[in-house]
Every structure is written in C-alpha cells, then in structure tokens.
Short mmCIF file of C-alpha atoms in Angstrom, two decimals:
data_model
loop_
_atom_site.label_atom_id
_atom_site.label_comp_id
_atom_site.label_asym_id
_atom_site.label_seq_id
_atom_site.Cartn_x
_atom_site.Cartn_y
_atom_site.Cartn_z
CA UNK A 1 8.23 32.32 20.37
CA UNK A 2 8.28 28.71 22.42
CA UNK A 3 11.03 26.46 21.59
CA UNK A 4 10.13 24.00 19.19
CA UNK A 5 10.05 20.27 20.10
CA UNK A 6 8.57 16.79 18.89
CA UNK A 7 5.68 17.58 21.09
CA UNK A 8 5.02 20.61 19.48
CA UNK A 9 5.95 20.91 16.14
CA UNK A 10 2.88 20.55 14.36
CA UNK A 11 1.18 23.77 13.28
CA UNK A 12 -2.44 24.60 13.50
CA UNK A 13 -4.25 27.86 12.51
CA UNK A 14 -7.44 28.55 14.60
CA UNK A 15 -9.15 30.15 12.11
CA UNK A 16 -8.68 27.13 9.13
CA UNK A 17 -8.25 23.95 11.14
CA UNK A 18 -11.09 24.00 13.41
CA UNK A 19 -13.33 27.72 12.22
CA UNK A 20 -13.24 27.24 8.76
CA UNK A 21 -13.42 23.54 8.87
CA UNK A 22 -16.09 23.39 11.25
CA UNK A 23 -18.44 25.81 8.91
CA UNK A 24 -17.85 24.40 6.38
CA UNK A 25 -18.93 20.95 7.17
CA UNK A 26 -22.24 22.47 9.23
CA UNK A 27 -22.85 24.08 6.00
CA UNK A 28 -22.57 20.95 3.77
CA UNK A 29 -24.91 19.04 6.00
CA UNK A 30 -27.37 21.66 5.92
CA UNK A 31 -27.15 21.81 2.26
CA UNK A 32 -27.89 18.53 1.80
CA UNK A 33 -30.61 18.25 4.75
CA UNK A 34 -32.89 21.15 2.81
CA UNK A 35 -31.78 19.77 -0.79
CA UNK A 36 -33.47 16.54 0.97
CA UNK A 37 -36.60 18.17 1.79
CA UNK A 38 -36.71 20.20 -1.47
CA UNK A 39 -37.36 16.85 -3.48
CA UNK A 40 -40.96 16.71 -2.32
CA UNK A 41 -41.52 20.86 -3.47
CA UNK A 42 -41.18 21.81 -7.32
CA UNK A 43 -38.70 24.32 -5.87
CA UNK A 44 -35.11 22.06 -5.76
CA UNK A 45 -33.36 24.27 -7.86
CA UNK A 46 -31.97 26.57 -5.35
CA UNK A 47 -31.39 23.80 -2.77
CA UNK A 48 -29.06 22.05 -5.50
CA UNK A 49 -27.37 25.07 -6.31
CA UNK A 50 -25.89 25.62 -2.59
CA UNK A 51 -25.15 21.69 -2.06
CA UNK A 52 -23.05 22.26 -5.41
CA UNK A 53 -21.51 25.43 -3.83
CA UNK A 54 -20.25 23.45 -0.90
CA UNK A 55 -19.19 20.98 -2.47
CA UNK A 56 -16.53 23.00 -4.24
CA UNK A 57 -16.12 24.89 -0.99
CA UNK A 58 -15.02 21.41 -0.33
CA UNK A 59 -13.01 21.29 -2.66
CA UNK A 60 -11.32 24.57 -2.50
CA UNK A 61 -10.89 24.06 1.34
CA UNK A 62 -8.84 21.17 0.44
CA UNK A 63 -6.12 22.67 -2.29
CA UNK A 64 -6.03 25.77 -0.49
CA UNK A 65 -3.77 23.66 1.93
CA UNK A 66 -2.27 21.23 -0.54
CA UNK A 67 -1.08 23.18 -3.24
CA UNK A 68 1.37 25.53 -0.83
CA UNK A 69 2.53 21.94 1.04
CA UNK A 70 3.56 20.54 -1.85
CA UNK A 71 5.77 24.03 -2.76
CA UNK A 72 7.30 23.75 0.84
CA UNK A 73 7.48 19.95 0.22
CA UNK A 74 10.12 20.91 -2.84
CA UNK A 75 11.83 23.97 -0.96
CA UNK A 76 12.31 21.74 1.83
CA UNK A 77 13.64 18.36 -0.42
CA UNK A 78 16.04 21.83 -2.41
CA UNK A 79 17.38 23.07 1.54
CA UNK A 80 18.27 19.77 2.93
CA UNK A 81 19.80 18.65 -0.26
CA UNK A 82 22.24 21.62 0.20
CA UNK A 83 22.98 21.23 3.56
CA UNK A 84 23.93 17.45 2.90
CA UNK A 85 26.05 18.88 0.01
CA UNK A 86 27.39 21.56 2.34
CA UNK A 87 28.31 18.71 5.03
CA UNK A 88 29.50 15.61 2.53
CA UNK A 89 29.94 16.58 -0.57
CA UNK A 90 27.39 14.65 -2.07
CA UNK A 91 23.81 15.20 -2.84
CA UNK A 92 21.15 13.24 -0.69
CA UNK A 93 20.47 9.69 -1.44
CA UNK A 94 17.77 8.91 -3.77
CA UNK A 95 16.31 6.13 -1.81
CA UNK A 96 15.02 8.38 0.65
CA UNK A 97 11.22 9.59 0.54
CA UNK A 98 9.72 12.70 0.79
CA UNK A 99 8.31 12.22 4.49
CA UNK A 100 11.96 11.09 5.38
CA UNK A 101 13.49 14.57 4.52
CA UNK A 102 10.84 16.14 5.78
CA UNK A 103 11.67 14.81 9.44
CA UNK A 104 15.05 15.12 8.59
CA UNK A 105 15.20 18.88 8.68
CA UNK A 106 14.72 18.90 12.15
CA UNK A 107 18.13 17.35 12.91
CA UNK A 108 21.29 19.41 13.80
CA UNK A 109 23.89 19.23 11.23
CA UNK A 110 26.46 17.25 14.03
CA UNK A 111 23.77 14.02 13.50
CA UNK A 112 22.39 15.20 10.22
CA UNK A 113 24.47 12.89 8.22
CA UNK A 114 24.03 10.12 10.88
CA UNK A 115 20.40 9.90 10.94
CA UNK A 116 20.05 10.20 6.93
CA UNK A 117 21.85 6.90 6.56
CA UNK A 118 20.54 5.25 9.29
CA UNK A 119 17.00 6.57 7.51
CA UNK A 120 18.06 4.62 4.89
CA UNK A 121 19.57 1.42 6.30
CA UNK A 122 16.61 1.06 8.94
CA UNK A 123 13.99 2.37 6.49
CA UNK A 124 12.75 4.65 9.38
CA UNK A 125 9.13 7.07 9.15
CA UNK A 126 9.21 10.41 9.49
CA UNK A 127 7.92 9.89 13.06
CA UNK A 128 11.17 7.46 13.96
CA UNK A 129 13.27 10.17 12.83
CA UNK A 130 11.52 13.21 14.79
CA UNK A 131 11.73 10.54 17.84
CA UNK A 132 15.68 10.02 17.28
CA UNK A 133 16.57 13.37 17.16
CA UNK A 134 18.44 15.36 20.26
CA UNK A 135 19.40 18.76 18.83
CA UNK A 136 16.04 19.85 17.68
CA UNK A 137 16.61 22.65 15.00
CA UNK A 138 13.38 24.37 14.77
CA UNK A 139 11.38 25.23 11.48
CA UNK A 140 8.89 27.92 12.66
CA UNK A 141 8.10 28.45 8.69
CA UNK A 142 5.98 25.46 7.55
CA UNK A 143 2.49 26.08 7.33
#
C-alpha cells in the first residue's frame, strides 16, 4: 500500500464517487426531461413514478455515505480521546471540534499533544493541522 501523506489522504472509490454518482445524476435528468414531455400526453403517470424513484436514489446515495461517516466520526473523537489520555492523563479538551480531531489523528504521538493545544490556542482547521504535521501516521481505514 503507498505511504500516506497530506497529498494523498483523501479516499475515493471508483465505483461510488464518480460510477455511481455519474448514473445517477444522467438518470435524474432523464427522468425529469421525459416527465417534461409526458405533460402534453395523458400518459405522466409512469414518467412521475421514475423522477420520484431518483429522487430517493438521491437520497439514498447521499446517507449511504453519511450515516457510516458519522460512526467513524465518533470512533475516531473515542481513539484520539484515549490516546490523549494515554499521553497526559487527561481527556481531550472540549473546545475542540469535530473536524479538529479528525486532522488530529494524523499526528504522531511525539507532537500529538503539541498540535492539540496549539489547535486550540490558534483555532486552526482541519486543513492547518494536516499542513503542520511532520510524522504523518497513516489511517488507511476511513472510508
């Protein structure tokens, strides 16, 4: 597996990002192009009935991806809380935010600690954070 980086991080699948996505929006538009020209037959029934059907496809296409982010999002707050615990003692600090912890698992514990209160005191993003750290410790587990 390549070495993970700031440059490369990010994870896209093939098959959802740009396949699945990409059908799914052709199919929308044709829905809605033949529910268009349906209007002038008596025969819009059908034509509504697969614009509906995309639309939750829409829909589904969009939880599908939230609902297990939002589980790592929680098993991720739940590690890094540990491993500050492990390293000080003390849970994490409350005034951090989600997308701060997030970036913060990808520091080594030797500037761990460092970079959560300078998080905090400089009110850094998740990209600062990435951009500060030097010993990249890869997560090859986020979806």
């Amino acid at each position: 597996m390549m070495e993970q980086n700031l440059k490369n991080h990010s994870k896209y699948v093939t098959g959802y990002h740009v396949v699945l996505t990409f059908l799914i929006l052709a199919g929308t538009i044709g829905a809605a192009i033949n529910f268009y020209h349906s209007l002038n037959n008596a025969n819009h029934y059908n034509s509504a009935l697969l614009l509906i059907l995309f639309f939750i496809a829409i829909i589904l296409f969009w939880y599908v991806r939230q609902f297990p982010l939002k589980a790592q999002d929680r098993v991720i707050r739940a590690e890094e809380n540990m491993r500050y615990f492990s390293i000080t003692g003390k849970l994490l600090p409350v005034q951090l935010r989600k997308s701060q912890i997030i970036a913060l698992r990808f520091a080594g514990d030797d500037e761990f600690v460092t970079l959560v209160e300078k998080a905090i005191k400089e009110n850094l993003t998740a990209k600062d954070i990435k951009a500060l750290i030097k010993n990249w410790r890869a997560d090859y587990y986020r979806m």
